[in-house]
Short mmCIF file of C-alpha atoms and ligand atoms in Angstrom, two decimals:
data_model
loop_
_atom_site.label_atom_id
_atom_site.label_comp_id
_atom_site.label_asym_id
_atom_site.label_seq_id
_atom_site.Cartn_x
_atom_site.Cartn_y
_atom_site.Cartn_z
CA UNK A 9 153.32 181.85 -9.41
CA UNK A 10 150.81 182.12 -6.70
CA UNK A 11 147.76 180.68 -6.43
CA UNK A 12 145.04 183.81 -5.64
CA UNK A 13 141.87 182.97 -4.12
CA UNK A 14 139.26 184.57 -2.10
CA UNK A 15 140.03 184.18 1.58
CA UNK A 16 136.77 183.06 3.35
CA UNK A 17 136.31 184.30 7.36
CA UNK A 18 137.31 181.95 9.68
CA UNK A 19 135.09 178.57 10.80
CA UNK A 20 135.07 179.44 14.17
CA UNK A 21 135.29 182.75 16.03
CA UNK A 22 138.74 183.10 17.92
CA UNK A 23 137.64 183.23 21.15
CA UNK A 24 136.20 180.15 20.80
CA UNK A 25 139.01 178.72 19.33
CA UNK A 26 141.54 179.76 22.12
CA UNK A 27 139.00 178.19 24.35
CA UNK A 28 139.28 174.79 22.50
CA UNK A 29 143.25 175.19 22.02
CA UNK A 30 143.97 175.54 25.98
CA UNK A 31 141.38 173.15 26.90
CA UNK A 32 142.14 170.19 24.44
CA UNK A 33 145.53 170.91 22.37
CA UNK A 34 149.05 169.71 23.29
CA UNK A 35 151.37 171.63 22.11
CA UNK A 36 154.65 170.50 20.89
CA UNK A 37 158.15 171.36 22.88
CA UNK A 38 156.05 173.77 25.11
CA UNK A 39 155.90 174.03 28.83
CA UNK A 40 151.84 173.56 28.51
CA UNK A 41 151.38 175.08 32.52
CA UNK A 42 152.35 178.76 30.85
CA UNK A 43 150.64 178.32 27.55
CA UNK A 44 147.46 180.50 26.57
CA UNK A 45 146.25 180.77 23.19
CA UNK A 46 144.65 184.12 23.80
CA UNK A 47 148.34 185.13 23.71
CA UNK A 48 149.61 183.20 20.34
CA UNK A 49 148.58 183.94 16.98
CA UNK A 50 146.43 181.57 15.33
CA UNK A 51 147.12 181.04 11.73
CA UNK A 52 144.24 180.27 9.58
CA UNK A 53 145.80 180.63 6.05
CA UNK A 54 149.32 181.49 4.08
CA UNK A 55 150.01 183.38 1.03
CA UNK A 56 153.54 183.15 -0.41
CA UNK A 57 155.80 183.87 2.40
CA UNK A 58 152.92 185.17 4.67
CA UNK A 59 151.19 183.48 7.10
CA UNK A 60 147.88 185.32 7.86
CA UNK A 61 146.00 184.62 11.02
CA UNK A 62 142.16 184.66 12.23
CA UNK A 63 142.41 188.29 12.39
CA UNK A 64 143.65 188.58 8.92
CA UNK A 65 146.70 190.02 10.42
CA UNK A 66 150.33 189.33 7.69
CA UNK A 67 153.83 187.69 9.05
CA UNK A 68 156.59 186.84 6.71
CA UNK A 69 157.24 183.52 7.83
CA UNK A 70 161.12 183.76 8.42
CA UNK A 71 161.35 180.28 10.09
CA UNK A 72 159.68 178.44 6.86
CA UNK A 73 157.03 177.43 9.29
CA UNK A 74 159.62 175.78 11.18
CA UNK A 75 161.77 175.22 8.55
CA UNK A 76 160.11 173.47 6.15
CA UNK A 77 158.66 176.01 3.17
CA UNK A 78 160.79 176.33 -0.08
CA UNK A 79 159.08 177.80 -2.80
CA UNK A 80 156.21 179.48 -0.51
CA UNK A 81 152.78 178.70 0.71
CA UNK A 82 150.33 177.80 -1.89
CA UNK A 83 152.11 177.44 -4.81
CA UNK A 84 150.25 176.79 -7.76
CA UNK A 85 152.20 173.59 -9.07
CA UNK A 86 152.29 171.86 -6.20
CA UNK A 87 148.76 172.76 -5.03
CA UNK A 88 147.69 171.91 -8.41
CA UNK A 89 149.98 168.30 -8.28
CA UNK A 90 148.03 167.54 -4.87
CA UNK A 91 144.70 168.06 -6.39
CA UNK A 92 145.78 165.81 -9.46
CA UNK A 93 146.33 163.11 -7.13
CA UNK A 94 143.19 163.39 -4.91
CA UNK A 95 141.41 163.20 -8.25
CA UNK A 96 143.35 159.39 -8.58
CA UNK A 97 144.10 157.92 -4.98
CA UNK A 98 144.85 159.52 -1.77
CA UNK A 99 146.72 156.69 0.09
CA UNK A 100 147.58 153.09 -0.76
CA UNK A 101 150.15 150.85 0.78
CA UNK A 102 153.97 150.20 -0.27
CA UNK A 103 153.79 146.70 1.75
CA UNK A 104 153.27 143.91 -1.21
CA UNK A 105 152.06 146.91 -3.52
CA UNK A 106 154.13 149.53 -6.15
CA UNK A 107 152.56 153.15 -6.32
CA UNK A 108 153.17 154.97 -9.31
CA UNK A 109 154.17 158.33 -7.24
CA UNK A 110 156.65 156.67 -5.15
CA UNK A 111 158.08 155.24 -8.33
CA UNK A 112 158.06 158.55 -10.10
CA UNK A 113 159.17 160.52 -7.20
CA UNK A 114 162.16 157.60 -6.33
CA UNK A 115 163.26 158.14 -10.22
CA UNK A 116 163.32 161.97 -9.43
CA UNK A 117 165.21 162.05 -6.46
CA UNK A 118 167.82 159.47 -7.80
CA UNK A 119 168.92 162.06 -10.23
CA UNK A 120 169.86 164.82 -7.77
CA UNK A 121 171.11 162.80 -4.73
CA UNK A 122 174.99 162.46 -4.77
CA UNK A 123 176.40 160.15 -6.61
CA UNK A 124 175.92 156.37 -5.99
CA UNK A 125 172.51 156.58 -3.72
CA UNK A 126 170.28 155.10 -5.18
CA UNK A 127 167.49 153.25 -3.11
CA UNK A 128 165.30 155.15 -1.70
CA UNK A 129 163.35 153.88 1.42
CA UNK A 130 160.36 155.97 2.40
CA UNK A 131 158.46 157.23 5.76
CA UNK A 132 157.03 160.38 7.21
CA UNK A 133 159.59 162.23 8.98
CA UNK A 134 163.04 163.34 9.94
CA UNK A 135 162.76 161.23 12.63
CA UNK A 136 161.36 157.94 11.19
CA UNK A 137 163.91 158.61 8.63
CA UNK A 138 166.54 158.98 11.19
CA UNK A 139 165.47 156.19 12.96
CA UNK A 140 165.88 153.56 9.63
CA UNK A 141 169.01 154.79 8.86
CA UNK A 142 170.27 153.80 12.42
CA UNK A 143 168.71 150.06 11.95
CA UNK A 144 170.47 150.24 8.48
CA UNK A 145 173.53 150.70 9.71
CA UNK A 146 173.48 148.43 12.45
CA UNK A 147 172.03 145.75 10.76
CA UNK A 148 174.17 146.50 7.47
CA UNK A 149 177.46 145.89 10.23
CA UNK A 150 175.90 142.41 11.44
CA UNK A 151 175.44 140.69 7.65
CA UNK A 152 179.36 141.47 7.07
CA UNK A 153 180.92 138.31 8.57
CA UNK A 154 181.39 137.48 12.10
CA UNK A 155 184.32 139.94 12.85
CA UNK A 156 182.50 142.67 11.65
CA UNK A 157 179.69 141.96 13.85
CA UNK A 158 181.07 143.89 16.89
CA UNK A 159 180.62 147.52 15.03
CA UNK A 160 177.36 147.87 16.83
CA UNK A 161 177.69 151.09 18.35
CA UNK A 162 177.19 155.03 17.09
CA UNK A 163 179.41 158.22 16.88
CA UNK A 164 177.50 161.43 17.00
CA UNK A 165 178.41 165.07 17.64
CA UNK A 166 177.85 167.19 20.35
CA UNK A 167 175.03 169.72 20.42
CA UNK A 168 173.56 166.80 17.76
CA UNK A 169 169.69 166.67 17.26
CA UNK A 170 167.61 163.67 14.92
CA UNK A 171 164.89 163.43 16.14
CA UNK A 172 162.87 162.97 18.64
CA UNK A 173 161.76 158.91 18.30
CA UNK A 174 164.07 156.90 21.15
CA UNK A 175 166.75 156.02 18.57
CA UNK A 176 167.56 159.44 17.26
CA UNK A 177 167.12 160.82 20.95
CA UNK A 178 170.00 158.39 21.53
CA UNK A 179 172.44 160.25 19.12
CA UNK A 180 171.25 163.41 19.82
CA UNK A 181 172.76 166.01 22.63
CA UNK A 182 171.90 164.73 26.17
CA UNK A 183 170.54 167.70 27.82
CA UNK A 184 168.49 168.40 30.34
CA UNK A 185 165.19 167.41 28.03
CA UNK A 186 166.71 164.02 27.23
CA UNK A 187 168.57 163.16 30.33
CA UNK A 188 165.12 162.01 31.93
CA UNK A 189 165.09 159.68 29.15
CA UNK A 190 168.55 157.71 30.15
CA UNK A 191 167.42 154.37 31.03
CA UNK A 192 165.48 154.64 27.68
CA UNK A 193 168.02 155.50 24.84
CA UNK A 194 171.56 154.16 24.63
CA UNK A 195 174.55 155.64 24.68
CA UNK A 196 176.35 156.80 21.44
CA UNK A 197 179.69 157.95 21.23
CA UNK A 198 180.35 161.90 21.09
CA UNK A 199 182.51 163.73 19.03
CA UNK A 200 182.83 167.68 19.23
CA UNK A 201 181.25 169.57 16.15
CA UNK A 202 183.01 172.88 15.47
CA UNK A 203 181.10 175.52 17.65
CA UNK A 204 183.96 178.00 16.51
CA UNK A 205 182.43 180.99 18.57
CA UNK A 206 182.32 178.42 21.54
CA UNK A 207 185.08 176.25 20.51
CA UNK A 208 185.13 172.88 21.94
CA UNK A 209 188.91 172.69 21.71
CA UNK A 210 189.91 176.01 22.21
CA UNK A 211 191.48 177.06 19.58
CA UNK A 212 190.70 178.90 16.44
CA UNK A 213 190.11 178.65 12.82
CA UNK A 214 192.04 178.17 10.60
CA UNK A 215 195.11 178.44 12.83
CA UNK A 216 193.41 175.00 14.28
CA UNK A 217 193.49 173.12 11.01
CA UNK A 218 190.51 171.44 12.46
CA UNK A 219 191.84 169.75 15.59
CA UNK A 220 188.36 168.98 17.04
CA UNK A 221 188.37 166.22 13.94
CA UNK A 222 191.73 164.68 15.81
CA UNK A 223 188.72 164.08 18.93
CA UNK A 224 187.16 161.76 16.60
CA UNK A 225 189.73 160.11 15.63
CA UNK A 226 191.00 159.12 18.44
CA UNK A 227 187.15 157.62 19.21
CA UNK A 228 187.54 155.90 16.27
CA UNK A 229 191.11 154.62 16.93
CA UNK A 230 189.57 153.29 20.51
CA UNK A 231 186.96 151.16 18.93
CA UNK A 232 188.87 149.10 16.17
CA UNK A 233 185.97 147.63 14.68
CA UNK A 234 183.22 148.84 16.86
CA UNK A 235 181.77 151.94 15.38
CA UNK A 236 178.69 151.27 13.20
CA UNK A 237 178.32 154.71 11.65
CA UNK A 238 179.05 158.44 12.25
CA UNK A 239 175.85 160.40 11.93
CA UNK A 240 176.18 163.96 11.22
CA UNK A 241 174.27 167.33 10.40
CA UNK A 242 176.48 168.42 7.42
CA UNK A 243 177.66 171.81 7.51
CA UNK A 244 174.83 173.20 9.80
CA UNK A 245 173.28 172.06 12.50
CA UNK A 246 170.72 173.06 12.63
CA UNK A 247 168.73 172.53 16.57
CA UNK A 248 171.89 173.42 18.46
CA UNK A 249 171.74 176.99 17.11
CA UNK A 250 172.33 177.43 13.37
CA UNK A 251 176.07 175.92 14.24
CA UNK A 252 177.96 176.65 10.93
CA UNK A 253 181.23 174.13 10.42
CA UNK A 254 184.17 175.90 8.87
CA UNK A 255 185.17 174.53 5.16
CA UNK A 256 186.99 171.47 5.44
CA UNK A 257 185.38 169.62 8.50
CA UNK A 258 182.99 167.60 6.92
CA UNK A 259 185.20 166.49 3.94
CA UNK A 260 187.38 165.47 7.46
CA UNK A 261 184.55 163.39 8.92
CA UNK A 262 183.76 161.61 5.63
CA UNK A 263 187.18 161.19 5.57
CA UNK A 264 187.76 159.57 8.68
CA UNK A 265 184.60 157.47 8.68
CA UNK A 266 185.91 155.98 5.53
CA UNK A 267 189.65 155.24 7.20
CA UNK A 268 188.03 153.27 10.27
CA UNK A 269 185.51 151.23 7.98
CA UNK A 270 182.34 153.13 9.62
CA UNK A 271 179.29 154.24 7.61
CA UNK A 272 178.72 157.74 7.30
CA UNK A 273 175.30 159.08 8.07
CA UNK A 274 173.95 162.19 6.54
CA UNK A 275 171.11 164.03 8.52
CA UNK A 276 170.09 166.40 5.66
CA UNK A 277 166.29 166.69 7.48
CA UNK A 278 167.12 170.59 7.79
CA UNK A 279 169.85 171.59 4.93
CA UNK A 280 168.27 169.60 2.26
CA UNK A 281 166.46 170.81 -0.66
CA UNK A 282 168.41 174.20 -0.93
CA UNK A 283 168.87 175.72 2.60
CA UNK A 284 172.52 176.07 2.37
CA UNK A 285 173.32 177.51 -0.89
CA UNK A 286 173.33 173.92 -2.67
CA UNK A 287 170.25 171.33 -3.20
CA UNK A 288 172.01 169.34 -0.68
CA UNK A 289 174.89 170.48 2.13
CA UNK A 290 177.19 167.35 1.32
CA UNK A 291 177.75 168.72 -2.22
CA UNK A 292 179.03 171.69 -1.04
CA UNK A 293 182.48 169.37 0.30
CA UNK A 294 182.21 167.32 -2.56
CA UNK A 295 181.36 164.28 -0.48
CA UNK A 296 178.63 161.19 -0.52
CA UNK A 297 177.65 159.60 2.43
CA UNK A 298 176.59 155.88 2.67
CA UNK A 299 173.10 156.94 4.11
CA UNK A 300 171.20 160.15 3.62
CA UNK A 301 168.47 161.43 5.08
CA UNK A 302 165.98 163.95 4.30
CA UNK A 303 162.36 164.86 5.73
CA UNK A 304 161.68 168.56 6.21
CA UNK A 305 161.70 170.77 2.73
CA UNK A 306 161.07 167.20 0.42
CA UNK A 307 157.60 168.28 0.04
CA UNK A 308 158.14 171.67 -0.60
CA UNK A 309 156.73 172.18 3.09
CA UNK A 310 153.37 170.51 2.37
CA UNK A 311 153.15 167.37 3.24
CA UNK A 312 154.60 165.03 5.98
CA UNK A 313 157.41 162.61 3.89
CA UNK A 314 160.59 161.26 4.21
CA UNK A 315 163.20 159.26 2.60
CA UNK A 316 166.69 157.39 4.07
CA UNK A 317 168.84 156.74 0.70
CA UNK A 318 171.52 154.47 0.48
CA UNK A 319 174.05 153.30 -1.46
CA UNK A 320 173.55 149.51 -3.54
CA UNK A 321 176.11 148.25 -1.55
CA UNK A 322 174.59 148.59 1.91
CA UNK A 323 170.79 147.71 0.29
CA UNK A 324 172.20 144.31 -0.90
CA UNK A 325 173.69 143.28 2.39
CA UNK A 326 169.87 143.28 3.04
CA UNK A 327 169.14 140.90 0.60
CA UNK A 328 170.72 137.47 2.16
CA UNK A 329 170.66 134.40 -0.05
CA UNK A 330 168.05 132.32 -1.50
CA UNK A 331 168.35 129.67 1.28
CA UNK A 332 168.44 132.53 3.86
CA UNK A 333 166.56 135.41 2.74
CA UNK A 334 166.51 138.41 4.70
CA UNK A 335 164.89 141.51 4.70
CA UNK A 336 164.59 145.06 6.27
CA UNK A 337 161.86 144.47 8.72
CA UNK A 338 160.71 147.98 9.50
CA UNK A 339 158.31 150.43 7.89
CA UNK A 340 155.48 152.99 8.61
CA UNK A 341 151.92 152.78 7.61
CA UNK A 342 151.87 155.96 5.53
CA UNK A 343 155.03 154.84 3.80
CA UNK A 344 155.70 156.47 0.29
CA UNK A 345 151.84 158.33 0.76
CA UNK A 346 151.06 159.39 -2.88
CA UNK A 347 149.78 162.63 -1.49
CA UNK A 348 153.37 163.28 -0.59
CA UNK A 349 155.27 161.74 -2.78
CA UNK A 350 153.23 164.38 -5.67
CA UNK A 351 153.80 167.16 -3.58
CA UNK A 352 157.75 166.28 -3.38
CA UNK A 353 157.84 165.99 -7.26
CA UNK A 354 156.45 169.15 -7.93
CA UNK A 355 158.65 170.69 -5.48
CA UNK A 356 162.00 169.36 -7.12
CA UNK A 357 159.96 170.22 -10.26
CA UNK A 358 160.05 174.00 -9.59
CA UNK A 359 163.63 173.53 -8.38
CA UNK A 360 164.50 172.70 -12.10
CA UNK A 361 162.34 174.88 -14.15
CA UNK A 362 163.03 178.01 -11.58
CA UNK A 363 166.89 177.20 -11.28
CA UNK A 364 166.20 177.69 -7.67
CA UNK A 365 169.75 177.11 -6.74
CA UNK A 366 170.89 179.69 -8.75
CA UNK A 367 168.47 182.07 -8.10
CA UNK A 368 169.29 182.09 -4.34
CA UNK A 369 172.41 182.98 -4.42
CA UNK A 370 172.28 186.75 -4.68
CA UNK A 371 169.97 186.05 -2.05
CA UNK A 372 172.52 184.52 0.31
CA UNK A 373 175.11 187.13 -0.73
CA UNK A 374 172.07 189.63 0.62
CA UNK A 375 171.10 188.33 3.83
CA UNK A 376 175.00 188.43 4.53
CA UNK A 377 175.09 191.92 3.81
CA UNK A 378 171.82 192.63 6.07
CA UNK A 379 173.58 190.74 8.83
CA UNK A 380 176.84 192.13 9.37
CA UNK A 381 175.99 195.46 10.85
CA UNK A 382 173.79 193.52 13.54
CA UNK A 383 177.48 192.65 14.49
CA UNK A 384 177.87 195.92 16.62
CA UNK A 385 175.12 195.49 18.61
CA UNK A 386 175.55 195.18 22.19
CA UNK A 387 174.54 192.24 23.01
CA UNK A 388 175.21 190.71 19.65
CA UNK A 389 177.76 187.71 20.07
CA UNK A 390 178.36 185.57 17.00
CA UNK A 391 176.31 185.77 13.51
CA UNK A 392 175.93 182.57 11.90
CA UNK A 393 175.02 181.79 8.15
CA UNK A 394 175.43 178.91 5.28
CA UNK A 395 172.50 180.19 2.71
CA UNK A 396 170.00 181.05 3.83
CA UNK A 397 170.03 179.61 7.28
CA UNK A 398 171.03 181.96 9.74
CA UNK A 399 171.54 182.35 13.53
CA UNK A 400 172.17 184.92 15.72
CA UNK A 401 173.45 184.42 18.98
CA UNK A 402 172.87 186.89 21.66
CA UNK A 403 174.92 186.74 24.53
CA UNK A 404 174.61 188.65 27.93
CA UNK A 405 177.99 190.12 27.89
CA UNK A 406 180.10 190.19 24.25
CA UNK A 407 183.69 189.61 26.26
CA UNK A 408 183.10 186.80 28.30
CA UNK A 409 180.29 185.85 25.92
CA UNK A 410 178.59 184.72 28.97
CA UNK A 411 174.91 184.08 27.83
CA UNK A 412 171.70 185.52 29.86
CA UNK A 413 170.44 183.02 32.45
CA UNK A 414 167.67 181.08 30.18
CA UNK A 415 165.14 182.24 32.67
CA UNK A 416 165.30 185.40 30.92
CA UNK A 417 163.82 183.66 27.77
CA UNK A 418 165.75 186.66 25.85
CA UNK A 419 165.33 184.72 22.37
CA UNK A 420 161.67 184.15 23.24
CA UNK A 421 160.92 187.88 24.30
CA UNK A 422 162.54 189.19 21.23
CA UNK A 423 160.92 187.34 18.92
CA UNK A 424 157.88 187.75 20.07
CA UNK A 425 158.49 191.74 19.55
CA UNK A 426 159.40 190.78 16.33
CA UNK A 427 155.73 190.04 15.42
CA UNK A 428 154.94 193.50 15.89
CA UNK A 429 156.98 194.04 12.54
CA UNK A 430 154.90 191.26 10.99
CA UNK A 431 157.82 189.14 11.24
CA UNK A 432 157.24 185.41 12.83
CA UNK A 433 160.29 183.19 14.09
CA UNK A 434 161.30 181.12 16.79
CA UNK A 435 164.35 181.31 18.83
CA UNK A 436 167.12 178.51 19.35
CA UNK A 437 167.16 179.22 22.94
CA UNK A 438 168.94 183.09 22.24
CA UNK A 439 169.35 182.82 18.96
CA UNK A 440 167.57 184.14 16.96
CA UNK A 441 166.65 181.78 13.23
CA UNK A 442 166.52 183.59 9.81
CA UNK A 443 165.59 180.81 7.79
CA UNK A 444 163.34 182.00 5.02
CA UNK A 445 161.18 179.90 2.35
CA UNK A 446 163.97 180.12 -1.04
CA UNK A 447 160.90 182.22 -2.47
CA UNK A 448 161.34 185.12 -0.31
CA UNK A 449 162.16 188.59 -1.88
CA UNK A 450 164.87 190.68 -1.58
CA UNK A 451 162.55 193.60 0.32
CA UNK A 452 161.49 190.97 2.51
CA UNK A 453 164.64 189.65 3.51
CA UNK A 454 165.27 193.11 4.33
CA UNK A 455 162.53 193.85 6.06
CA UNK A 456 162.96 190.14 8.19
CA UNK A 457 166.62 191.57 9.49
CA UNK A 458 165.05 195.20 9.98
CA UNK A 459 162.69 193.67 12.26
CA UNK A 460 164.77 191.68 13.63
CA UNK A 461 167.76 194.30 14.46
CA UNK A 462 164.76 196.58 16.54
CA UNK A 463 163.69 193.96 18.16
CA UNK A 464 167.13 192.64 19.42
CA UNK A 465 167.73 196.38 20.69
CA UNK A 466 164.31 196.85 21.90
CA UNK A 467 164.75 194.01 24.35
CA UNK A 468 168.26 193.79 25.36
CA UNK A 469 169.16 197.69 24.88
CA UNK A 470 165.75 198.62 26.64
CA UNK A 471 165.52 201.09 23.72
CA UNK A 472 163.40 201.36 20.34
C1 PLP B 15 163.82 168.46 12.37
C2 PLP B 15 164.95 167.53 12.35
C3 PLP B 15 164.77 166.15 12.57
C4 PLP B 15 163.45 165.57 12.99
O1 PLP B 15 162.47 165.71 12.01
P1 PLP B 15 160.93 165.54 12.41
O2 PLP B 15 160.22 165.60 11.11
O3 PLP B 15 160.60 166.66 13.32
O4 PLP B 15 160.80 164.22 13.08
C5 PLP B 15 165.87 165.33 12.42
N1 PLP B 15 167.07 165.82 12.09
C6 PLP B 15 167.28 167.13 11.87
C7 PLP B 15 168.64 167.61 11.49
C8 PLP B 15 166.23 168.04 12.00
O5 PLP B 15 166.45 169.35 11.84
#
């Protein structure tokens, strides 16, 4: 159900607002010297899978305003939930205090994680939530006895992104973005994920039978007793380009993170909470991590929250004795924010009563079908989907699969045709992201790939 109010007229005129916006706003990831709001949309409001701007102008928000909407834009329960809790306390603290959302949402959560997690520490973002799993871990290898004391360093995959906070920089790809960062971070091991159109080992699956997992093996092999944790994006990462792993590969990881004694870090910030087909991508290989962490869709898309969940066996290494406490000395301000915590609740809320899951999946089966034909375009090079998070990669030449020169901003430029369709995503460099809120409908998935298909031949075929 959707919430249906009166929209009011914006506060301030638009003019007035690109005027402030170029003058005072920093944009995120965004070269600021070309930037001019009087280009850009400005959204004022959202309506179930729209986002309207000033101009009262509709977009079907295909990226899940940047992919973070599940069950749409003002739903009624979870608007209503946020209210509810405005009416009792907006923020208190989680340092020397209990809240009685945290509580409820920690007893919530507990009952769909995998099996066996079940603390839950809170903060406010992918990031943050990266960032405590990696102090986990490494602190978590230092309490096991003095051998053990030497697995102090990280494994993570290539094309990897956490975060943007100096530790999850660290185990994210080094590219040209991070490398002026290299005195900063430190330097993680790097293992090749399964880029099957690129493939990092050339080979291909399933002749392969996963050989890229034999590279991390043998990093593993090289550093008896060194390796803190493996940190990966299960089944899709998501940053690097929608990168889909084929069955099997991270079953393979958990596998091998288990043989060498390392922990085995789940960065669920993007494919929790539904995105691939299941509530959670590890389910999906049958396998529990040590730590998992989510961010993005735990609110639904409404509020900033996240949590890092581990296992009782790595939360009582934290514990110490009587004689020599010790404790996890890290922790936000906005920690376990009511706000957000009711917001989350509701969301996994509608996940029950709806049987979200379920309901998807003709969904998924959809947006497969819409996709395929794209695979005859031109300049179409791979198509890449797990649920409903899809990628399109479009390459300069399909042989060689060489890709334009990025100064082309292809991706960019086609998107931005896109929103002549009322359609609004963001590129992955050239690909192109289909990653729709789980509410949307079937006519607007269509519609989404329609757009998407004219604008892909529009600006690489030069024709409408
Ligand atoms: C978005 C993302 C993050 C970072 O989350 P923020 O909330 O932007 O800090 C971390 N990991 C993955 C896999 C993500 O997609």
């Amino acid at each position: 159900m959707i919430e249906k109010k009166p929209l009011k007229k914006s506060r301030t005129k638009r003019s007035e607002l690109c005027e402030i916006d170029n003058n005072h706003v920093w944009h995120p990831f965004t070269r600021m010297l070309e930037w001019d709001s009087s280009e850009k949309l400005i959204i004022e409001k959202a309506l179930g899978n729209y986002l309207i701007d000033t101009e009262g102008n509709k977009y079907l928000d295909a990226t899940s305003s940047l992919w973070v909407t599940v069950h749409g834009h003002r739903r009624a329960e979870i608007d209503k939930a946020v209210r509810a809790q405005l009416g009792r306390v907006a923020h208190s603290t989680l340092l020397g205090l209990g809240g009685v959302s945290s509580i409820e949402l920690a007893r919530e959560l507990i009952k769909v994680t995998p099996k066996g997690l079940g603390r839950i520490f809170f903060s406010d973002n992918g990031s943050t939530a990266v960032e405590a799993a990696l102090k986990i871990a490494y602190h978590f290898q230092q309490t096991r006895g003095k051998k053990k004391a030497k697995k102090l360093r990280f494994i993570a995959f290539t094309g990897a992104y956490h975060g943007d906070t100096v530790g999850a920089m660290s185990v994210g790809e080094i590219d040209k973005f991070v490398a002026r960062y290299n005195q900063l971070i430190f330097k993680a091991e790097r293992a090749p994920y399964p880029y099957c159109y690129r493939c990092p080992v050339k080979s291909t699956y399933p002749g392969c039978r996963l050989k890229c997992l034999d590279r991390l093996e043998a990093i593993l092999k090289r550093n008896p007793d060194s390796i803190a944790a493996v940190i990966i994006e299960p089944l899709v990462q998501g940053a690097a380009g929608m990168i889909t792993s084929p069955p099997g590969f991270l079953k393979g990881v958990a596998r091998l993170a288990k043989r060498y004694r390392a922990l085995l870090i789940a960065d669920e910030v993007a494919t929790g909470f539904g995105r691939t087909g299941t509530l959670f991508a590890c389910e999906a290989e049958n396998v529990v991590p040590d730590i998992l962490c989510v961010a993005k869709g735990l609110t639904g898309g409404y509020l900033p929250l996240a949590a890092t969940i581990t296992n009782e066996r790595i939360y009582k290494s934290f514990l110490g004795t009587k004689k020599d406490p010790d404790a996890f000395y890290h922790g936000h301000t906005y920690t376990g924010n009511p706000l957000g915590c009711e917001a989350a609740r509701a969301n996994l809320e509608i996940f029950q009563r709806e049987g979200t899951i379920k309901k998807i999946q003709p969904l998924v089966e959809l947006l497969a079908e819409l996709l395929a034909p794209l695979a005859h375009l031109e300049h179409v090079g791979d198509i890449r989907q797990r649920g409903l998070m899809a990628g399109v990669e479009i390459v300069m030449e399909k042989n060689s699969k060489k890709s334009y020169p990025s100064s082309m901003r292809t991706g960019e430029r086609i998107c931005k045709e896109a929103e002549n369709y009322g359609v609004l995503t963001r590129p992955l460099m050239d690909t192109i992201v289909i990653l729709p809120p789980l509410s949307i409908k079937k006519t607007e998935l269509r519609r989404i790939v329609t757009a998407i298909k004219k604008s892909i031949i529009t600006i690489t075929e030069g024709r409408a």
